[in-house]
Short mmCIF file of C-alpha atoms in Angstrom, two decimals:
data_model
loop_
_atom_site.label_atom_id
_atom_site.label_comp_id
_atom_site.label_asym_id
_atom_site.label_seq_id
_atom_site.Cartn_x
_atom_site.Cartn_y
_atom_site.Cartn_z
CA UNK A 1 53.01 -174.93 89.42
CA UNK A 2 53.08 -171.63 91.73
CA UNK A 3 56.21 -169.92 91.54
CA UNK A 4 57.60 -169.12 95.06
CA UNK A 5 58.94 -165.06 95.77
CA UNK A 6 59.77 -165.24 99.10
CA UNK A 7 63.27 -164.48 98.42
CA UNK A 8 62.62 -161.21 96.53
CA UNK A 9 65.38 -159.33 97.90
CA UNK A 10 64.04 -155.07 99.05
CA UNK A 11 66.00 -152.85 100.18
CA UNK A 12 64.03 -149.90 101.06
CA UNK A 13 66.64 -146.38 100.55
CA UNK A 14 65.99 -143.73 103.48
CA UNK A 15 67.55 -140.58 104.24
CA UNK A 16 66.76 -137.20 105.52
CA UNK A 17 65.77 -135.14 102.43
CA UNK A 18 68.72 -133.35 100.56
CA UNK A 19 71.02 -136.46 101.36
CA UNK A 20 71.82 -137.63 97.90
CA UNK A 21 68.88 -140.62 98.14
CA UNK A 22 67.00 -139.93 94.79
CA UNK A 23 70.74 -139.35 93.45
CA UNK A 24 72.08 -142.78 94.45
CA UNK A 25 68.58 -144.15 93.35
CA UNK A 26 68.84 -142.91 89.64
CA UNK A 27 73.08 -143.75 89.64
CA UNK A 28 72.15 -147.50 90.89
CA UNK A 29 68.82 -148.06 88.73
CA UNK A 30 70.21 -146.64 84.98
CA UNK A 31 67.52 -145.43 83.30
CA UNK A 32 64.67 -145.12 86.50
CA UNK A 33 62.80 -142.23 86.18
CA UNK A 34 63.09 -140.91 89.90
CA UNK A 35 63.29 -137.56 90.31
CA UNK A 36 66.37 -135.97 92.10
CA UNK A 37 65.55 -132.17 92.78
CA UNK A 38 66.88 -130.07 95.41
CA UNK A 39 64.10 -129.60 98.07
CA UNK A 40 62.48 -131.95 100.62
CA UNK A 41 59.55 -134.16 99.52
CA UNK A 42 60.21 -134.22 95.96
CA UNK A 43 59.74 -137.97 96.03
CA UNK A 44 55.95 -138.26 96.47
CA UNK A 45 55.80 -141.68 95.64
CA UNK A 46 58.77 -144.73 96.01
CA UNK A 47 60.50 -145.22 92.85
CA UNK A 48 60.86 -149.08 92.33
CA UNK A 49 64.12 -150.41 90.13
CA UNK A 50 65.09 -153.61 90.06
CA UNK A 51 68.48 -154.62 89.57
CA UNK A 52 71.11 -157.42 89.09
CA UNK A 53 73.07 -158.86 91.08
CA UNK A 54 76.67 -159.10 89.83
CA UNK A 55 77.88 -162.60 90.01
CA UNK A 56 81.54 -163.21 87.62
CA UNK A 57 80.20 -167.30 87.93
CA UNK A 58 77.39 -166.67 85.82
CA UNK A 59 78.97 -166.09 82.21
CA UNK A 60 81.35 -169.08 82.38
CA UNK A 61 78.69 -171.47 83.54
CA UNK A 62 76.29 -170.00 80.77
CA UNK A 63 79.41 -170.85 78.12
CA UNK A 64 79.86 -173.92 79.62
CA UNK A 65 76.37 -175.07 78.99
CA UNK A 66 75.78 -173.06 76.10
CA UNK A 67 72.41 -171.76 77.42
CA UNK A 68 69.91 -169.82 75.33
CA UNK A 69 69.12 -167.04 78.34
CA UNK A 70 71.40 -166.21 81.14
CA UNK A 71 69.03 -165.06 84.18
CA UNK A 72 70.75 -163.17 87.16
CA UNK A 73 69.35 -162.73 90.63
CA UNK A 74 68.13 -159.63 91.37
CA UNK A 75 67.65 -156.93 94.27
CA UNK A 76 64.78 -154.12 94.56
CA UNK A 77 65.52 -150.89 95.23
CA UNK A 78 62.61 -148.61 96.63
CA UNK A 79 63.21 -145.12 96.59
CA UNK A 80 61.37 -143.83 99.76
CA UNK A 81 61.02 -139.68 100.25
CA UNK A 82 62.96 -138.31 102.68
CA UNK A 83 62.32 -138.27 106.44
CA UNK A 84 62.53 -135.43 108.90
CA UNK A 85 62.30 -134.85 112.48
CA UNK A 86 58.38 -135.40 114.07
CA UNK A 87 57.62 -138.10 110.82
CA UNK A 88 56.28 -140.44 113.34
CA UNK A 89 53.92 -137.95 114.43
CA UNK A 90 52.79 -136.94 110.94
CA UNK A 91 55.44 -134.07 110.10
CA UNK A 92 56.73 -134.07 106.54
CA UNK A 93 55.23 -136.47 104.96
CA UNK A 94 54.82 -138.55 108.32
CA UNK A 95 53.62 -142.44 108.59
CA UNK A 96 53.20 -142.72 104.76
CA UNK A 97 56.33 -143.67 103.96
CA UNK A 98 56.91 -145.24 107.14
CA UNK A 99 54.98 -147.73 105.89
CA UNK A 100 56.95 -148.40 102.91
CA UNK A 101 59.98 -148.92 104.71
CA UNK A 102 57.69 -152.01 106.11
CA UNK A 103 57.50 -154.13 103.12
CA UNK A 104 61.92 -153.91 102.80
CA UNK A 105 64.09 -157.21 103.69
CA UNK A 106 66.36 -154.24 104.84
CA UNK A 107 66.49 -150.50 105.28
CA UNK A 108 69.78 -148.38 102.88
CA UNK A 109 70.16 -145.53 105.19
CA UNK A 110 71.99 -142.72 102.97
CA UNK A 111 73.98 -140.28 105.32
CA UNK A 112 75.47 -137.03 103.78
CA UNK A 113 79.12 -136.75 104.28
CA UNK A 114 79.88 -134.23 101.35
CA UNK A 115 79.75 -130.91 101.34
CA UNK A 116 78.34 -128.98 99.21
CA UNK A 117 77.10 -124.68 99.34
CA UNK A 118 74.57 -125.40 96.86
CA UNK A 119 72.54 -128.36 98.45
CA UNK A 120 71.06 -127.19 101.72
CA UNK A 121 70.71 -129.83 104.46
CA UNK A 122 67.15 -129.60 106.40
CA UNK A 123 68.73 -129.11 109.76
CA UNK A 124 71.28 -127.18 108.10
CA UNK A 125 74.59 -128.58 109.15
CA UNK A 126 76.38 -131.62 108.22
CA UNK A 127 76.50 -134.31 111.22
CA UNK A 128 76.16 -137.57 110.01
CA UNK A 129 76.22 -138.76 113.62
CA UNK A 130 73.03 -136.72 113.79
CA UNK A 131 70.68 -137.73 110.90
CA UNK A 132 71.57 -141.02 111.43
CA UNK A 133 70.09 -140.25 115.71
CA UNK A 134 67.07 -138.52 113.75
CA UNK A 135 66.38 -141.27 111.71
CA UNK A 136 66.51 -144.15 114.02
CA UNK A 137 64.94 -142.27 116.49
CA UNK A 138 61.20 -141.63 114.20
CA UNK A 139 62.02 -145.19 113.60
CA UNK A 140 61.91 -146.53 116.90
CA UNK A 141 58.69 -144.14 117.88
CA UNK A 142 56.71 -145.67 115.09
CA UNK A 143 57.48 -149.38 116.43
CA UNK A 144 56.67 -148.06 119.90
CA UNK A 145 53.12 -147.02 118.95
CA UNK A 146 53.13 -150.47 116.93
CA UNK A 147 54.26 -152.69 119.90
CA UNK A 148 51.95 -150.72 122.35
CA UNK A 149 48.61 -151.16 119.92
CA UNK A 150 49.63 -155.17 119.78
CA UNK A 151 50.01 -155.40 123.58
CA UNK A 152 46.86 -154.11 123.90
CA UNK A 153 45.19 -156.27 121.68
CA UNK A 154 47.24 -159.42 123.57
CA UNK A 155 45.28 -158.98 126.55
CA UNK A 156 42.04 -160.75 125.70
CA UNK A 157 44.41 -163.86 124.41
CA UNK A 158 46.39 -163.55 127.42
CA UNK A 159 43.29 -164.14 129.46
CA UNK A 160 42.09 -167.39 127.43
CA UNK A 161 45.24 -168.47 128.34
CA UNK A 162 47.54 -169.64 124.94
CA UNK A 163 51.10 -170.09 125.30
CA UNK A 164 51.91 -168.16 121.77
CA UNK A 165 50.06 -165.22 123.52
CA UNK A 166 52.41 -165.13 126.50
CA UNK A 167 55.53 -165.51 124.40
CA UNK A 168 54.38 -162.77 122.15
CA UNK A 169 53.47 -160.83 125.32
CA UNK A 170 57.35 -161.16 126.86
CA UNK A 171 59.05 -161.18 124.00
CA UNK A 172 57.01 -157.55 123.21
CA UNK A 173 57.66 -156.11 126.88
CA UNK A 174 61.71 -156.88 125.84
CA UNK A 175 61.50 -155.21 122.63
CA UNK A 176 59.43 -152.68 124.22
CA UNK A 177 62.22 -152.20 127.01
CA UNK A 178 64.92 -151.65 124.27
CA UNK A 179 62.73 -149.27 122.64
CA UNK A 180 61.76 -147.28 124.95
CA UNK A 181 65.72 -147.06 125.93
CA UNK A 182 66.08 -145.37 122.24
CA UNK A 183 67.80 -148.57 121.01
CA UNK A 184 66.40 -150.94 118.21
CA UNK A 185 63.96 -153.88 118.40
CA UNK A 186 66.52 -156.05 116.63
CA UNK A 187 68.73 -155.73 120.00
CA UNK A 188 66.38 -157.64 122.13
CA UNK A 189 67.11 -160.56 123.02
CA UNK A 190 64.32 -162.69 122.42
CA UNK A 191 64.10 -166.57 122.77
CA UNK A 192 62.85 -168.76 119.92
CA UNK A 193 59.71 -169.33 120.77
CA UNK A 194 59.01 -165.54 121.10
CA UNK A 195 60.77 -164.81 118.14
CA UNK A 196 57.61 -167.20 116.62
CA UNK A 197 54.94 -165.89 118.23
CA UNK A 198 55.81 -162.04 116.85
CA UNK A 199 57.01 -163.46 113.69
CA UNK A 200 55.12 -161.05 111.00
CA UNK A 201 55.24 -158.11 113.16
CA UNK A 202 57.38 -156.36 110.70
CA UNK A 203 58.76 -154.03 113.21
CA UNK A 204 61.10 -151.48 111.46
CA UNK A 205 64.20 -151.27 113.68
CA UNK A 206 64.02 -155.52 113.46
CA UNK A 207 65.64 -154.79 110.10
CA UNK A 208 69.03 -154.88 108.96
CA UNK A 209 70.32 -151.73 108.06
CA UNK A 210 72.93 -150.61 105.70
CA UNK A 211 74.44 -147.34 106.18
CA UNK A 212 75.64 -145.89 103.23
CA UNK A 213 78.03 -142.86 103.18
CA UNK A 214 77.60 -141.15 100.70
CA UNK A 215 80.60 -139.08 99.94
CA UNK A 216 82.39 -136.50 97.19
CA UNK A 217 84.53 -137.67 95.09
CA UNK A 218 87.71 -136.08 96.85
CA UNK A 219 86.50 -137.90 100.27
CA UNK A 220 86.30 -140.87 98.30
CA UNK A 221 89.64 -141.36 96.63
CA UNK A 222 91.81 -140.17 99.71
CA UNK A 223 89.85 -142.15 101.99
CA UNK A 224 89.58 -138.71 104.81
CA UNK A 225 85.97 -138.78 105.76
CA UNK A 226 85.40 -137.33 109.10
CA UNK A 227 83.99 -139.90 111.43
CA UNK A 228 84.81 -142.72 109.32
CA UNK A 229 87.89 -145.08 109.25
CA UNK A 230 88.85 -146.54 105.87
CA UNK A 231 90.08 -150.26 105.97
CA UNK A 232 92.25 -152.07 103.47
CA UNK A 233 89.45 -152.86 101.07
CA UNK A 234 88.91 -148.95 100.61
CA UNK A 235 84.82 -149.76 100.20
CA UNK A 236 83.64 -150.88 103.58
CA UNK A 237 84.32 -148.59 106.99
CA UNK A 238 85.99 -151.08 109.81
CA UNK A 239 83.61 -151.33 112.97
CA UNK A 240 83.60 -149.19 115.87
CA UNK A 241 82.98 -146.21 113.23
CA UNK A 242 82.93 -142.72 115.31
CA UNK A 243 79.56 -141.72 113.62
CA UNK A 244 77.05 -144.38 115.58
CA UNK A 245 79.98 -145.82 118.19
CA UNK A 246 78.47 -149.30 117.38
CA UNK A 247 79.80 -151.89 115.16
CA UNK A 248 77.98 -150.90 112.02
CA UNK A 249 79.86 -151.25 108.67
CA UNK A 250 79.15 -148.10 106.15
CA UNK A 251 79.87 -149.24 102.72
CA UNK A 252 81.16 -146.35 101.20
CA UNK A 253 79.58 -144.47 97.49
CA UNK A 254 79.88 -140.98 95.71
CA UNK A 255 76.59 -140.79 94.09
CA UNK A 256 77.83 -138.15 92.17
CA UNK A 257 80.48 -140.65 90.93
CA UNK A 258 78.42 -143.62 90.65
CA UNK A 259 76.07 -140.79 88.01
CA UNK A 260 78.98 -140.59 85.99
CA UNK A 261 79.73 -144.30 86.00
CA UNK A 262 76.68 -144.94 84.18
CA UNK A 263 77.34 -142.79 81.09
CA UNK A 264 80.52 -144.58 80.37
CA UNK A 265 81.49 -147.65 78.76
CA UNK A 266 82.46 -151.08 80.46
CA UNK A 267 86.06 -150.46 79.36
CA UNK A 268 85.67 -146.44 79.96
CA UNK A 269 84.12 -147.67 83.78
CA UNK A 270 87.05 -150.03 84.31
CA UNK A 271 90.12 -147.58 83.42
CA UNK A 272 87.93 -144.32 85.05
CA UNK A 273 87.47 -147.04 88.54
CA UNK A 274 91.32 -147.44 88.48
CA UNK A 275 92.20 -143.77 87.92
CA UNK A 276 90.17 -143.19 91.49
CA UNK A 277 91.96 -146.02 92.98
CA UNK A 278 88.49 -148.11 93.71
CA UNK A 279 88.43 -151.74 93.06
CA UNK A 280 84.58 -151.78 92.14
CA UNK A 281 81.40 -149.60 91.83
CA UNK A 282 79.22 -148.61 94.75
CA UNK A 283 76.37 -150.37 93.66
CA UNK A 284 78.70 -153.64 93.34
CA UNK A 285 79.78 -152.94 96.93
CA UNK A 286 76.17 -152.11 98.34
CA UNK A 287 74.38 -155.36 96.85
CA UNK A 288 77.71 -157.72 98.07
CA UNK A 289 77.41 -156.07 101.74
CA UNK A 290 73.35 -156.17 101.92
CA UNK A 291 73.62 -160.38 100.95
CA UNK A 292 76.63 -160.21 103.82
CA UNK A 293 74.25 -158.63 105.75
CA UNK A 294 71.33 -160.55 105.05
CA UNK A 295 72.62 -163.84 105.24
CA UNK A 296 72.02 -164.46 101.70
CA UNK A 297 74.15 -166.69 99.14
CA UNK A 298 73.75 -167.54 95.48
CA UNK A 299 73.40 -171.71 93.89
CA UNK A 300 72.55 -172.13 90.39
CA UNK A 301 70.54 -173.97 87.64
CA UNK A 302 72.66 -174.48 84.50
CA UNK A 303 71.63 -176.07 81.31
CA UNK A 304 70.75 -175.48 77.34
CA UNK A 305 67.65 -173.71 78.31
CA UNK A 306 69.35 -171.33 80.39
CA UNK A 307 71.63 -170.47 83.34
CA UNK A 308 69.96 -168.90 86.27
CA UNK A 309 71.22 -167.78 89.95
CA UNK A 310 68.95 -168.45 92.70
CA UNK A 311 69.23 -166.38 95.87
CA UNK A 312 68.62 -168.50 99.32
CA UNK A 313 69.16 -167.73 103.05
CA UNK A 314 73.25 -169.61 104.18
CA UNK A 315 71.79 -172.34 105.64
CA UNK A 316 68.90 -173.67 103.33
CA UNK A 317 68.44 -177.26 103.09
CA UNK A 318 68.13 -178.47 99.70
CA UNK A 319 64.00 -178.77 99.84
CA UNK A 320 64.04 -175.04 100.62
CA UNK A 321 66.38 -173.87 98.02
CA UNK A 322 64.35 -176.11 95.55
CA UNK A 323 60.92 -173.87 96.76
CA UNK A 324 63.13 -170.66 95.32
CA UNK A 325 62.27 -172.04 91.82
CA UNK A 326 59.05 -173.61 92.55
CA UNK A 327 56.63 -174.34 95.73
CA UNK A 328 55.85 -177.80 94.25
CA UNK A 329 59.34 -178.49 94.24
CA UNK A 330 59.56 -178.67 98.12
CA UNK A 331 56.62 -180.45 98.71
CA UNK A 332 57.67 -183.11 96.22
CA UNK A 333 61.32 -182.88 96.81
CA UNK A 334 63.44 -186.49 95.86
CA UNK A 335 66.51 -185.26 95.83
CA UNK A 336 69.16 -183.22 94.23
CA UNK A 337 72.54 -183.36 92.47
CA UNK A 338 75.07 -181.10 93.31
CA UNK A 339 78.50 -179.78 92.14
CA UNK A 340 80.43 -176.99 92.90
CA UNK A 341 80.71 -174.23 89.62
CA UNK A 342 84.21 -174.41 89.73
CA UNK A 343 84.30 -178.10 89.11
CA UNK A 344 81.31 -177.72 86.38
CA UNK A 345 83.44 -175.41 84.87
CA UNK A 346 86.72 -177.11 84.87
CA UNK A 347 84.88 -180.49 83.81
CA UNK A 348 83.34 -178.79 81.02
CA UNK A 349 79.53 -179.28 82.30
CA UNK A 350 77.81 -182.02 83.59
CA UNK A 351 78.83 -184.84 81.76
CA UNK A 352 82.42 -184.19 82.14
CA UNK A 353 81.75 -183.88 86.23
CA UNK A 354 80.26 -186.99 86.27
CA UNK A 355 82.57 -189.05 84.75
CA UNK A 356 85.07 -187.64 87.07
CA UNK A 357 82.43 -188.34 90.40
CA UNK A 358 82.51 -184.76 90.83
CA UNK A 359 78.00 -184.82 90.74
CA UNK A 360 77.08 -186.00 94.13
CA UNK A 361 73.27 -186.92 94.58
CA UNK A 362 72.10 -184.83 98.18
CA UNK A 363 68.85 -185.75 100.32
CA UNK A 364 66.64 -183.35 102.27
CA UNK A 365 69.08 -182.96 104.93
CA UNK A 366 72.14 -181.28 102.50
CA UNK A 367 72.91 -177.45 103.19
CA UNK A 368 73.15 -176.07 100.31
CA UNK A 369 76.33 -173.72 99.51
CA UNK A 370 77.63 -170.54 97.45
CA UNK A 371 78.33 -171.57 94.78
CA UNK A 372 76.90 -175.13 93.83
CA UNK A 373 75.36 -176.14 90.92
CA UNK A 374 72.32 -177.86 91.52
CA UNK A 375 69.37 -180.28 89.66
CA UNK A 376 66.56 -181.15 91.72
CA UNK A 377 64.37 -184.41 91.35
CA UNK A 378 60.85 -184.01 92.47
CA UNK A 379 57.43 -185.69 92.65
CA UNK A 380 55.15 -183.63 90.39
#
């Protein structure tokens, strides 16, 4: 069987240098070996970590079933060097690492709200309003030149006359438009049919992006950040934030905290998490808003083997969430059975929910949802 990766989840960190990226990078991946030093372009290469995705669902149904192996989903994190002005025309370390940003489901965009004497900031001030401009803006000139080269290359299709030619060839002269108006790709509003003729384009400002403020500790706990208005859940700014005057949510981390985090405990994390007044860690926060973002939602496979969360799109039919575990498992889809965790828990596994008709047997049509518990039956 070939194992199917399309849902590898990669969110690509960015950041002007000095901005607390390779920071947040070593504070989320324990252990990496990324190196945070205080100058720009000390991250030659992206650092890669993978890690998991916190889901409280997973240890019951793993006691339930008794599995050998409990398997989380997980979520890449790619440590890209800093940007600067001019990096779409080769300054810094120019197109390089644009290109890296390419192969992300989604771009982390760390913004410097702390202050600190001893970290200089490239453009020496702190304006997160600003880097954010800076950023976006090398962003959109690199899917400029990218749009332009592919228009240019449309024109002998154009003239043989195929229809996905002239969809791709509106739906770039809208993008193009938006672009060229210093707004982002993902703005334009492009009709199906375009949006599959320029599927693959990989444009950079088509992906989501997840602005992470990253704060001191003082900022943090009192919930005062310049530019920024805290709402009720204290992690996650409300819309309309002062900094981009869009409706962009900025999930909220000290990387100097979330450093500090790591060399504790579970029970030292817990009581130092309640002493700040903060419900859960940053990382916690920044993989729950990026599946948000993303669309994303977890099922899983539970058994004496093992338990296992699967990460799909909200929306997935059954066939496709099957294709998450296996491409043959789509093509040979039967059918599957479903029940919802909380009622494989409370029934004490499968047996138990099927003598109480809790296991209902789904066809190709079934959306899957959050939460289920799922066996699939398949033609090998």
């Amino acid at each position: 069987m070939t194992t199917n990766n399309f849902m590898s989840l990669k969110i690509g960190i960015v950041g002007l240098p000095n901005v607390g990226k390779s920071t947040l990078f070593n504070a989320l991946v324990k252990g990496s070996k990324a190196e945070a030093a205080n100058y720009p372009f000390c991250t030659i290469e992206p650092n890669v970590g993978v890690v998991e995705v916190p889901d409280e669902r997973l240890t019951p149904l793993t006691d339930i079933s008794k599995s050998q192996k409990t398997i989380p989903a997980v979520v890449e994190f790619i440590d890209i060097a800093g940007l600067v002005r001019g990096a779409s025309k080769g300054e810094g370390l120019g197109n390089k690492f644009l290109a890296h940003i390419r192969e992300c489901d989604a771009i982390g965009m760390v913004v410097r709200f702390f202050e600190d004497t001893d970290v200089t900031h490239v453009e020496n001030k702190i304006d997160p309003a600003e880097d954010i401009k800076t950023i976006e803006t090398e962003l959109q000139l690199a899917d400029i030149s990218t749009v332009e080269k592919r228009l240019f290359s449309l024109e002998k299709e154009l003239k043989a006359g195929s229809a996905e030619s002239k969809f791709a060839h509106t739906g770039l002269q809208k993008i193009k438009d938006e672009l060229y108006a210093g707004k982002n790709a993902r703005e334009a509003d492009l009709s199906d049919q375009e949006k599959g003729a320029l599927k693959g384009l990989n444009l950079m400002t088509q992906k989501p992006i997840l602005y992470i403020a990253n704060c001191s500790e003082e900022q943090l706990t009192s919930g005062v950040i310049p530019g920024l208005t805290r709402n009720l859940d204290k992690k996650v700014m409300d819309p309309g934030s002062q900094v981009t005057g869009r409706d962009d949510n900025f999930v909220v981390i000290s990387a100097k905290i979330e450093a500090e985090l790591n060399e504790l405990s579970e029970s030292e994390k817990a009581e130092y998490l309640e002493t700040l007044g903060v419900k859960d860690t940053g990382l916690n926060e920044l993989i729950k808003q990026a599946y948000k973002t993303l669309g994303l939602i977890t099922y899983f496979t539970s058994g004496e083997k093992e338990t296992r969360a699967w990460t799909i799109h909200r929306g997935d039919t059954a066939p496709i969430a099957a294709g998450a575990i296996h491409t043959d498992f789509t093509r040979g889809f039967i059918a599957a059975e479903v029940v919802s965790w909380a009622d494989f828990y409370a029934q004490g596994g499968w047996s138990g929910a099927r003598t109480h008709g809790l296991v209902r047997t789904e066809g190709k049509t079934y959306v899957v949802r959050d939460g289920d518990v799922i066996v699939f039956r398949f033609n090998n």
